[in-house]
Coordinates of N, CA, C and O in Angstrom, one line a residue:
M258 N 13.5 -6.5 -21.1 CA 12.3 -6.9 -21.8 C 11.5 -7.6 -20.9 O 10.1 -7.3 -21.0
V259 N 11.9 -8.5 -20.1 CA 11.1 -9.2 -18.9 C 10.4 -8.3 -18.2 O 9.0 -8.7 -17.8
R260 N 10.9 -7.2 -17.8 CA 10.2 -6.1 -17.1 C 9.1 -5.8 -17.5 O 8.2 -5.4 -16.8
D261 N 9.1 -5.4 -18.9 CA 8.0 -4.7 -19.7 C 6.9 -5.7 -19.4 O 5.6 -5.4 -19.5
V262 N 7.1 -7.0 -19.7 CA 6.1 -8.1 -19.6 C 5.4 -8.2 -18.6 O 4.3 -8.2 -18.6
R263 N 6.2 -8.4 -17.3 CA 5.7 -8.2 -16.1 C 4.8 -7.0 -15.9 O 3.9 -7.2 -15.1
T264 N 5.1 -5.9 -16.0 CA 4.5 -4.5 -15.8 C 3.3 -4.6 -16.6 O 2.2 -4.3 -15.9
K265 N 3.1 -4.9 -17.8 CA 1.9 -5.3 -18.6 C 0.9 -6.1 -17.9 O -0.4 -6.0 -17.8
S266 N 1.6 -7.3 -17.5 CA 0.5 -8.4 -17.1 C 0.2 -8.0 -15.7 O -1.2 -8.5 -15.2
A267 N 0.9 -7.2 -15.0 CA 0.3 -6.6 -13.7 C -0.4 -5.4 -14.0 O -1.3 -4.8 -12.6
E268 N -0.7 -4.7 -14.8 CA -1.4 -3.6 -14.9 C -2.9 -4.1 -14.7 O -3.6 -5.1 -14.8
L269 N -3.6 -3.2 -14.1 CA -5.0 -3.5 -13.5 C -5.9 -2.2 -14.2 O -5.5 -1.3 -14.0
L270 N -6.8 -2.9 -14.7 CA -7.9 -2.1 -15.5 C -9.0 -1.6 -14.8 O -9.4 -2.6 -14.1
T271 N -9.5 -0.5 -14.9 CA -10.8 -0.3 -14.3 C -11.8 -0.8 -15.2 O -11.7 -0.8 -16.3
V272 N -13.1 -0.9 -14.4 CA -14.0 -1.2 -15.1 C -14.4 -0.4 -16.4 O -14.7 -0.7 -17.6
R273 N -14.2 1.1 -16.0 CA -14.5 1.9 -17.4 C -13.4 1.8 -18.5 O -13.9 1.7 -19.4
Q274 N -12.1 1.3 -18.3 CA -11.4 1.0 -19.2 C -11.6 -0.3 -19.9 O -11.3 -0.3 -21.0
V275 N -12.3 -1.1 -19.3 CA -12.9 -2.5 -19.8 C -13.7 -2.3 -21.0 O -13.9 -2.5 -22.0
L276 N -14.7 -1.4 -20.2 CA -15.9 -1.1 -21.1 C -15.5 -0.2 -22.6 O -16.1 -0.4 -23.6
D277 N -14.6 0.7 -22.2 CA -14.0 1.4 -23.2 C -13.6 0.6 -24.2 O -13.3 0.7 -25.7
E278 N -12.7 -0.4 -23.9 CA -11.8 -1.5 -24.7 C -12.7 -2.5 -25.6 O -12.4 -2.9 -26.6
L279 N -13.6 -2.7 -25.2 CA -14.7 -3.6 -25.6 C -15.9 -2.7 -26.4 O -17.0 -3.1 -27.1
G280 N -15.4 -1.4 -26.9 CA -16.3 -0.6 -27.8 C -17.4 0.0 -27.0 O -18.3 0.5 -27.7
G281 N -17.1 0.6 -25.9 CA -18.2 1.3 -25.2 C -19.3 0.6 -24.8 O -20.4 1.1 -24.8
I282 N -19.3 -0.6 -24.3 CA -20.6 -1.5 -24.0 C -21.1 -0.8 -22.6 O -20.4 0.1 -22.0
S283 N -22.2 -0.9 -22.2 CA -22.5 -0.3 -21.0 C -22.3 -0.9 -19.9 O -21.8 -2.2 -20.0
R284 N -22.3 -0.2 -18.6 CA -21.9 -0.8 -17.5 C -22.8 -1.8 -17.0 O -22.4 -2.9 -16.5
R285 N -24.3 -1.8 -17.2 CA -25.2 -2.7 -16.8 C -24.8 -4.0 -17.8 O -24.8 -5.0 -17.2
T286 N -24.4 -3.8 -18.9 CA -24.0 -5.1 -19.6 C -22.9 -5.9 -18.9 O -22.9 -7.1 -18.9
F287 N -22.1 -5.1 -18.8 CA -20.8 -5.8 -18.0 C -21.2 -6.4 -16.5 O -20.8 -7.7 -16.4
Y288 N -21.8 -5.9 -16.1 CA -22.4 -6.6 -14.7 C -23.3 -7.8 -14.8 O -23.4 -8.6 -14.2
R289 N -24.1 -7.7 -16.1 CA -25.0 -8.8 -16.3 C -23.9 -10.0 -16.5 O -24.1 -10.9 -16.2
W290 N -23.1 -9.7 -17.2 CA -21.9 -10.8 -17.6 C -21.4 -11.2 -16.4 O -21.1 -12.3 -16.7
R291 N -21.2 -10.3 -15.3 CA -20.8 -11.0 -14.4 C -21.7 -11.9 -13.5 O -21.4 -13.1 -13.1
E292 N -23.0 -11.5 -13.7 CA -23.9 -12.4 -13.1 C -24.0 -13.6 -13.9 O -24.3 -14.7 -13.1
L293 N -23.6 -13.7 -14.9 CA -23.8 -14.9 -15.6 C -22.4 -15.7 -15.7 O -22.3 -16.6 -16.5
R294 N -21.6 -15.0 -15.1 CA -20.3 -15.6 -15.1 C -19.4 -15.7 -16.6 O -18.8 -16.5 -16.8
I295 N -19.7 -14.5 -17.2 CA -19.1 -14.9 -18.8 C -18.0 -13.6 -18.8 O -17.5 -13.4 -19.8
A296 N -17.9 -12.8 -17.9 CA -17.0 -11.7 -17.8 C -15.5 -12.1 -17.4 O -15.6 -13.1 -16.8
P297 N -14.5 -11.1 -17.8 CA -13.3 -11.6 -17.3 C -13.4 -11.5 -15.9 O -13.9 -10.9 -15.2
A298 N -12.4 -12.5 -15.3 CA -12.4 -12.6 -13.8 C -11.8 -11.1 -13.3 O -11.1 -10.4 -13.9
C299 N -12.7 -10.6 -12.1 CA -12.3 -9.5 -11.6 C -11.7 -9.4 -10.2 O -11.9 -10.7 -9.6
I300 N -11.2 -8.4 -9.9 CA -10.4 -8.5 -8.5 C -11.1 -7.5 -7.8 O -11.4 -6.3 -8.4
R301 N -11.6 -7.6 -6.7 CA -12.3 -6.6 -5.8 C -11.4 -6.1 -4.8 O -10.8 -6.7 -4.0
L302 N -11.0 -4.7 -4.8 CA -10.4 -4.1 -4.1 C -11.0 -3.9 -2.6 O -12.3 -3.8 -2.5
P303 N -10.4 -3.4 -1.6 CA -11.0 -3.3 -0.3 C -11.8 -2.1 -0.1 O -13.0 -2.1 0.5
N304 N -11.7 -1.4 -1.1 CA -12.9 -0.3 -1.3 C -14.2 -0.4 -2.0 O -14.8 0.3 -2.2
G305 N -14.1 -2.0 -2.3 CA -15.3 -2.3 -3.1 C -15.1 -2.2 -4.7 O -15.8 -2.8 -5.4
E306 N -14.3 -1.4 -5.2 CA -14.2 -1.2 -6.7 C -13.4 -2.6 -7.4 O -12.8 -3.3 -6.6
L307 N -13.8 -2.6 -8.6 CA -13.2 -3.8 -9.1 C -12.2 -3.5 -10.3 O -12.1 -2.4 -10.6
R308 N -11.2 -4.5 -10.7 CA -10.3 -4.3 -11.4 C -10.1 -5.4 -12.1 O -10.3 -6.5 -11.4
V309 N -9.8 -5.5 -13.3 CA -9.4 -6.6 -14.1 C -7.8 -6.7 -14.6 O -7.2 -5.5 -15.1
R310 N -7.1 -7.6 -14.3 CA -5.8 -7.7 -14.5 C -5.8 -7.9 -16.4 O -6.4 -8.4 -17.1
R311 N -4.8 -7.1 -16.8 CA -4.7 -6.8 -18.1 C -4.4 -8.2 -18.9 O -4.9 -8.6 -20.0
D312 N -3.5 -9.1 -18.3 CA -3.4 -10.4 -19.0 C -4.6 -11.1 -18.9 O -4.9 -11.9 -19.8
V313 N -5.3 -11.2 -17.9 CA -6.6 -11.9 -17.8 C -7.7 -11.4 -18.9 O -8.2 -12.1 -19.3
F314 N -7.8 -10.1 -19.0 CA -8.6 -9.5 -19.8 C -8.1 -10.0 -21.5 O -9.1 -10.3 -22.3
D315 N -6.5 -9.7 -21.5 CA -6.5 -10.1 -23.2 C -6.8 -11.6 -23.6 O -7.1 -11.9 -24.5
D316 N -6.2 -12.6 -22.4 CA -6.9 -13.8 -22.6 C -8.5 -14.0 -22.7 O -8.4 -15.0 -23.7
W317 N -9.1 -13.5 -22.1 CA -10.7 -13.4 -22.2 C -10.9 -13.1 -23.4 O -11.9 -13.8 -24.0
L318 N -10.3 -12.0 -24.0 CA -10.7 -11.6 -25.6 C -10.5 -12.6 -26.5 O -10.9 -13.1 -27.3
E319 N -9.1 -13.0 -26.3 CA -8.5 -14.2 -27.1 C -9.5 -15.4 -27.2 O -9.5 -15.9 -28.2
D320 N -9.9 -15.8 -26.3 CA -10.7 -17.1 -26.0 C -12.1 -16.7 -26.8 O -12.6 -18.1 -27.1
R321 N -12.4 -15.6 -26.8 CA -13.7 -15.5 -27.9 C -13.6 -14.8 -29.4 O -14.6 -14.8 -29.8
A322 N -12.3 -14.9 -29.7 CA -12.4 -14.7 -31.0 C -12.8 -15.8 -32.0 O -12.6 -16.8 -31.6
E323 N -13.5 -15.4 -33.1 CA -14.1 -16.4 -33.9 C -13.0 -16.8 -34.9 O -12.3 -16.0 -35.4
G324 N -13.1 -18.0 -35.1 CA -12.2 -18.6 -36.3 C -10.9 -19.0 -35.8 O -10.1 -19.2 -36.5
V325 N -10.6 -19.2 -34.4 CA -9.6 -19.3 -33.9 C -9.6 -21.0 -33.5 O -10.5 -21.2 -32.6
A326 N -8.6 -21.7 -34.0 CA -8.7 -23.2 -33.4 C -8.3 -23.2 -32.2 O -7.3 -22.4 -31.5
S327 N -9.0 -24.1 -31.4 CA -8.8 -24.1 -29.9 C -7.7 -25.4 -29.6 O -7.7 -26.1 -30.1

């Protein structure tokens, strides 16, 4: 069970996967959010591509849920 949690948290999402999970927002919107520093934290790979850790993305979404006590 612990292994499954580590595997899930270590999962790296592509920008396309993040866009799809957010209901198909545009790539431009995502990069605008990055400019405004409101996008989930990204990892830049040596080839220049971005990835978002699954656990960081899930926490980012949870922080934006309306009606949730802080």
